[in-house]
Amino acid sequence: MRHNKKFNHLGRTKSHREALLSNMTVSLIRYKRITTTVAKAKALRIYAEPIINRAKDDSTNSRRIVFSYLQDKEAVKELFGEISQKIANRPGGYLRILKLGNRLGDNAAMAMIELVDYNETYTADKKEAKKSRTRRSRGKKAEAPAAETPATEAPAAPAEEKAAE
């Protein structure tokens, strides 16, 4: 019976599936964003989030457990170094899946999976939007034209007198 066995096999054997997800997790840690099919992205999120969560506790045991899944020293070092600092206060949801449409060759549904804290476009837009204001208070508008009007009216008056003569 298949009771409570809901994970996607991705059309592969157990060893092939684990190797695929391990390699994709290493690529995700190294490049912060990868493009793959939607099914693989969903399977990768289930596989990678507990590994990323394990990086919050920087102990020898945690490093050994993560290394047993990833088999890549550089990825483990980066995960426990730079990435663990960014996710320290996040309770979960370290990965974001953005659907991209269908692939040209076989019409497979494609998605981009990325680490949430490393997307500069979302974080940069929010910071810039808060800094720059498009609306100004009425007090500032009233001060600026008041300073400009005497300067523009003074030269305009002699020009009108010359035109009248």
PDB file of C-alpha atoms in Angstrom:
ATOM      1  CA  MET A   1       0.000   0.000   0.000  1.00  0.00           C
ATOM      2  CA  ARG A   2       1.078   3.589  -0.733  1.00  0.00           C
ATOM      3  CA  HIS A   3      -0.286   5.205   2.396  1.00  0.00           C
ATOM      4  CA  ASN A   4       1.360   8.541   3.188  1.00  0.00           C
ATOM      5  CA  LYS A   5       3.943   8.347   0.386  1.00  0.00           C
ATOM      6  CA  LYS A   6       3.216  11.523  -1.525  1.00  0.00           C
ATOM      7  CA  PHE A   7       6.614  12.788  -2.693  1.00  0.00           C
ATOM      8  CA  ASN A   8       7.323  13.063  -6.397  1.00  0.00           C
ATOM      9  CA  HIS A   9       9.599  10.319  -7.727  1.00  0.00           C
ATOM     10  CA  LEU A  10      10.502  12.429 -10.789  1.00  0.00           C
ATOM     11  CA  GLY A  11      10.675   9.284 -12.937  1.00  0.00           C
ATOM     12  CA  ARG A  12      13.955   8.190 -11.321  1.00  0.00           C
ATOM     13  CA  THR A  13      15.270   5.579  -8.951  1.00  0.00           C
ATOM     14  CA  LYS A  14      15.924   6.536  -5.331  1.00  0.00           C
ATOM     15  CA  SER A  15      19.673   6.910  -5.769  1.00  0.00           C
ATOM     16  CA  HIS A  16      19.321   8.930  -8.980  1.00  0.00           C
ATOM     17  CA  ARG A  17      16.681  11.187  -7.400  1.00  0.00           C
ATOM     18  CA  GLU A  18      18.842  11.840  -4.318  1.00  0.00           C
ATOM     19  CA  ALA A  19      21.861  12.638  -6.487  1.00  0.00           C
ATOM     20  CA  LEU A  20      19.766  14.992  -8.629  1.00  0.00           C
ATOM     21  CA  LEU A  21      18.363  16.875  -5.629  1.00  0.00           C
ATOM     22  CA  SER A  22      21.770  17.016  -3.949  1.00  0.00           C
ATOM     23  CA  ASN A  23      23.401  18.504  -7.042  1.00  0.00           C
ATOM     24  CA  MET A  24      20.559  20.979  -7.501  1.00  0.00           C
ATOM     25  CA  THR A  25      20.867  22.072  -3.858  1.00  0.00           C
ATOM     26  CA  VAL A  26      24.613  22.634  -4.290  1.00  0.00           C
ATOM     27  CA  SER A  27      23.931  24.720  -7.406  1.00  0.00           C
ATOM     28  CA  LEU A  28      21.261  26.679  -5.560  1.00  0.00           C
ATOM     29  CA  ILE A  29      23.641  27.440  -2.688  1.00  0.00           C
ATOM     30  CA  ARG A  30      26.446  28.390  -5.070  1.00  0.00           C
ATOM     31  CA  TYR A  31      24.455  30.540  -7.540  1.00  0.00           C
ATOM     32  CA  LYS A  32      21.521  31.609  -5.281  1.00  0.00           C
ATOM     33  CA  ARG A  33      19.080  31.070  -8.182  1.00  0.00           C
ATOM     34  CA  ILE A  34      18.543  28.248 -10.685  1.00  0.00           C
ATOM     35  CA  THR A  35      16.059  27.543 -13.480  1.00  0.00           C
ATOM     36  CA  THR A  36      14.440  24.121 -13.685  1.00  0.00           C
ATOM     37  CA  THR A  37      11.051  22.485 -14.207  1.00  0.00           C
ATOM     38  CA  VAL A  38       8.231  23.197 -11.777  1.00  0.00           C
ATOM     39  CA  ALA A  39       8.115  19.578 -10.557  1.00  0.00           C
ATOM     40  CA  LYS A  40      11.846  19.545  -9.802  1.00  0.00           C
ATOM     41  CA  ALA A  41      11.612  22.954  -8.128  1.00  0.00           C
ATOM     42  CA  LYS A  42       8.851  21.758  -5.810  1.00  0.00           C
ATOM     43  CA  ALA A  43      10.797  18.593  -4.968  1.00  0.00           C
ATOM     44  CA  LEU A  44      13.936  20.686  -4.414  1.00  0.00           C
ATOM     45  CA  ARG A  45      12.144  22.969  -1.967  1.00  0.00           C
ATOM     46  CA  ILE A  46      11.090  19.970   0.139  1.00  0.00           C
ATOM     47  CA  TYR A  47      14.662  18.613   0.023  1.00  0.00           C
ATOM     48  CA  ALA A  48      16.627  21.845   0.533  1.00  0.00           C
ATOM     49  CA  GLU A  49      14.679  23.787   3.169  1.00  0.00           C
ATOM     50  CA  PRO A  50      15.489  21.386   6.057  1.00  0.00           C
ATOM     51  CA  ILE A  51      19.151  21.463   4.993  1.00  0.00           C
ATOM     52  CA  ILE A  52      19.163  25.276   4.968  1.00  0.00           C
ATOM     53  CA  ASN A  53      17.348  25.317   8.297  1.00  0.00           C
ATOM     54  CA  ARG A  54      20.058  23.082   9.742  1.00  0.00           C
ATOM     55  CA  ALA A  55      22.614  25.814   8.952  1.00  0.00           C
ATOM     56  CA  LYS A  56      21.198  28.064  11.683  1.00  0.00           C
ATOM     57  CA  ASP A  57      22.908  25.897  14.292  1.00  0.00           C
ATOM     58  CA  ASP A  58      26.614  26.051  13.426  1.00  0.00           C
ATOM     59  CA  SER A  59      27.888  22.937  15.172  1.00  0.00           C
ATOM     60  CA  THR A  60      30.098  20.087  14.071  1.00  0.00           C
ATOM     61  CA  ASN A  61      27.164  17.698  14.068  1.00  0.00           C
ATOM     62  CA  SER A  62      25.057  19.999  11.871  1.00  0.00           C
ATOM     63  CA  ARG A  63      27.925  20.420   9.417  1.00  0.00           C
ATOM     64  CA  ARG A  64      28.409  16.653   9.187  1.00  0.00           C
ATOM     65  CA  ILE A  65      24.706  16.012   8.601  1.00  0.00           C
ATOM     66  CA  VAL A  66      24.547  18.693   5.861  1.00  0.00           C
ATOM     67  CA  PHE A  67      27.737  17.340   4.271  1.00  0.00           C
ATOM     68  CA  SER A  68      26.216  13.846   4.194  1.00  0.00           C
ATOM     69  CA  TYR A  69      23.411  15.256   2.021  1.00  0.00           C
ATOM     70  CA  LEU A  70      25.431  17.611  -0.204  1.00  0.00           C
ATOM     71  CA  GLN A  71      28.907  15.998  -0.529  1.00  0.00           C
ATOM     72  CA  ASP A  72      30.466  19.389  -1.369  1.00  0.00           C
ATOM     73  CA  LYS A  73      32.786  21.158   1.091  1.00  0.00           C
ATOM     74  CA  GLU A  74      32.561  24.561  -0.601  1.00  0.00           C
ATOM     75  CA  ALA A  75      28.758  24.517  -0.571  1.00  0.00           C
ATOM     76  CA  VAL A  76      28.718  23.555   3.119  1.00  0.00           C
ATOM     77  CA  LYS A  77      31.178  26.343   3.912  1.00  0.00           C
ATOM     78  CA  GLU A  78      29.092  28.927   2.048  1.00  0.00           C
ATOM     79  CA  LEU A  79      25.854  27.655   3.587  1.00  0.00           C
ATOM     80  CA  PHE A  80      27.143  27.870   7.149  1.00  0.00           C
ATOM     81  CA  GLY A  81      28.971  31.145   6.512  1.00  0.00           C
ATOM     82  CA  GLU A  82      27.216  33.725   4.398  1.00  0.00           C
ATOM     83  CA  ILE A  83      23.761  32.190   3.981  1.00  0.00           C
ATOM     84  CA  SER A  84      23.251  31.278   7.642  1.00  0.00           C
ATOM     85  CA  GLN A  85      23.801  34.921   8.651  1.00  0.00           C
ATOM     86  CA  LYS A  86      21.086  36.131   6.273  1.00  0.00           C
ATOM     87  CA  ILE A  87      18.518  33.529   7.365  1.00  0.00           C
ATOM     88  CA  ALA A  88      19.270  33.763  11.083  1.00  0.00           C
ATOM     89  CA  ASN A  89      16.049  35.586  12.002  1.00  0.00           C
ATOM     90  CA  ARG A  90      13.794  34.042   9.317  1.00  0.00           C
ATOM     91  CA  PRO A  91      11.498  31.308  10.734  1.00  0.00           C
ATOM     92  CA  GLY A  92      11.200  29.409   7.438  1.00  0.00           C
ATOM     93  CA  GLY A  93      10.364  29.814   3.775  1.00  0.00           C
ATOM     94  CA  TYR A  94      13.927  30.248   2.561  1.00  0.00           C
ATOM     95  CA  LEU A  95      13.156  29.473  -1.086  1.00  0.00           C
ATOM     96  CA  ARG A  96      10.883  31.162  -3.621  1.00  0.00           C
ATOM     97  CA  ILE A  97       9.545  29.502  -6.780  1.00  0.00           C
ATOM     98  CA  LEU A  98       8.670  31.818  -9.682  1.00  0.00           C
ATOM     99  CA  LYS A  99       6.953  30.221 -12.679  1.00  0.00           C
ATOM    100  CA  LEU A 100       8.447  31.236 -16.020  1.00  0.00           C
ATOM    101  CA  GLY A 101       6.180  29.622 -18.600  1.00  0.00           C
ATOM    102  CA  ASN A 102       6.759  26.631 -20.834  1.00  0.00           C
ATOM    103  CA  ARG A 103      10.015  25.428 -22.359  1.00  0.00           C
ATOM    104  CA  LEU A 104      10.270  25.738 -26.122  1.00  0.00           C
ATOM    105  CA  GLY A 105      11.392  22.196 -26.938  1.00  0.00           C
ATOM    106  CA  ASP A 106       9.010  19.977 -24.996  1.00  0.00           C
ATOM    107  CA  ASN A 107       6.529  22.478 -23.502  1.00  0.00           C
ATOM    108  CA  ALA A 108       7.554  21.583 -19.935  1.00  0.00           C
ATOM    109  CA  ALA A 109       6.471  24.046 -17.265  1.00  0.00           C
ATOM    110  CA  MET A 110       9.584  25.954 -16.165  1.00  0.00           C
ATOM    111  CA  ALA A 111      10.301  27.768 -12.905  1.00  0.00           C
ATOM    112  CA  MET A 112      13.075  29.720 -11.259  1.00  0.00           C
ATOM    113  CA  ILE A 113      13.842  28.785  -7.662  1.00  0.00           C
ATOM    114  CA  GLU A 114      15.879  31.221  -5.586  1.00  0.00           C
ATOM    115  CA  LEU A 115      16.939  32.018  -2.069  1.00  0.00           C
ATOM    116  CA  VAL A 116      14.540  34.667  -0.767  1.00  0.00           C
ATOM    117  CA  ASP A 117      17.123  36.895   0.937  1.00  0.00           C
ATOM    118  CA  TYR A 118      19.348  37.145  -2.142  1.00  0.00           C
ATOM    119  CA  ASN A 119      16.963  38.741  -4.615  1.00  0.00           C
ATOM    120  CA  GLU A 120      18.367  42.248  -5.066  1.00  0.00           C
ATOM    121  CA  THR A 121      15.573  43.427  -7.358  1.00  0.00           C
ATOM    122  CA  TYR A 122      12.841  43.090  -4.718  1.00  0.00           C
ATOM    123  CA  THR A 123      14.922  44.414  -1.839  1.00  0.00           C
ATOM    124  CA  ALA A 124      16.485  47.282  -3.830  1.00  0.00           C
ATOM    125  CA  ASP A 125      13.106  48.516  -5.117  1.00  0.00           C
ATOM    126  CA  LYS A 126      11.623  48.567  -1.631  1.00  0.00           C
ATOM    127  CA  LYS A 127      14.547  50.507  -0.178  1.00  0.00           C
ATOM    128  CA  GLU A 128      14.592  53.047  -3.012  1.00  0.00           C
ATOM    129  CA  ALA A 129      10.836  53.511  -2.876  1.00  0.00           C
ATOM    130  CA  LYS A 130      11.037  54.391   0.809  1.00  0.00           C
ATOM    131  CA  LYS A 131      13.877  56.882   0.271  1.00  0.00           C
ATOM    132  CA  SER A 132      12.428  58.817  -2.648  1.00  0.00           C
ATOM    133  CA  ARG A 133       9.062  60.481  -2.217  1.00  0.00           C
ATOM    134  CA  THR A 134       6.974  61.688  -5.120  1.00  0.00           C
ATOM    135  CA  ARG A 135       4.548  63.705  -3.006  1.00  0.00           C
ATOM    136  CA  ARG A 136       5.747  66.794  -1.270  1.00  0.00           C
ATOM    137  CA  SER A 137       4.087  68.716   1.503  1.00  0.00           C
ATOM    138  CA  ARG A 138       2.294  71.965   0.681  1.00  0.00           C
ATOM    139  CA  GLY A 139       4.692  73.959   2.809  1.00  0.00           C
ATOM    140  CA  LYS A 140       7.637  73.041   0.584  1.00  0.00           C
ATOM    141  CA  LYS A 141       5.692  73.815  -2.614  1.00  0.00           C
ATOM    142  CA  ALA A 142       4.659  77.223  -1.320  1.00  0.00           C
ATOM    143  CA  GLU A 143       8.225  78.142  -0.379  1.00  0.00           C
ATOM    144  CA  ALA A 144       9.796  77.153  -3.697  1.00  0.00           C
ATOM    145  CA  PRO A 145       7.510  79.179  -6.036  1.00  0.00           C
ATOM    146  CA  ALA A 146       7.593  82.174  -3.700  1.00  0.00           C
ATOM    147  CA  ALA A 147      11.358  82.369  -4.082  1.00  0.00           C
ATOM    148  CA  GLU A 148      11.166  82.025  -7.876  1.00  0.00           C
ATOM    149  CA  THR A 149       8.293  84.461  -8.586  1.00  0.00           C
ATOM    150  CA  PRO A 150      10.040  87.742  -7.704  1.00  0.00           C
ATOM    151  CA  ALA A 151      13.000  86.823  -9.909  1.00  0.00           C
ATOM    152  CA  THR A 152      10.758  85.991 -12.884  1.00  0.00           C
ATOM    153  CA  GLU A 153       8.419  88.977 -12.440  1.00  0.00           C
ATOM    154  CA  ALA A 154      11.176  91.611 -12.307  1.00  0.00           C
ATOM    155  CA  PRO A 155      12.605  90.899 -15.799  1.00  0.00           C
ATOM    156  CA  ALA A 156       9.124  90.356 -17.253  1.00  0.00           C
ATOM    157  CA  ALA A 157       7.875  93.833 -16.319  1.00  0.00           C
ATOM    158  CA  PRO A 158      10.500  95.809 -18.356  1.00  0.00           C
ATOM    159  CA  ALA A 159       9.939  93.537 -21.350  1.00  0.00           C
ATOM    160  CA  GLU A 160       6.229  94.311 -21.291  1.00  0.00           C
ATOM    161  CA  GLU A 161       6.930  98.067 -21.113  1.00  0.00           C
ATOM    162  CA  LYS A 162       9.244  97.875 -24.153  1.00  0.00           C
ATOM    163  CA  ALA A 163       6.605  95.961 -26.087  1.00  0.00           C
ATOM    164  CA  ALA A 164       4.005  98.591 -25.244  1.00  0.00           C
ATOM    165  CA  GLU A 165       6.208 101.457 -26.565  1.00  0.00           C
TER     166      GLU A 165
END
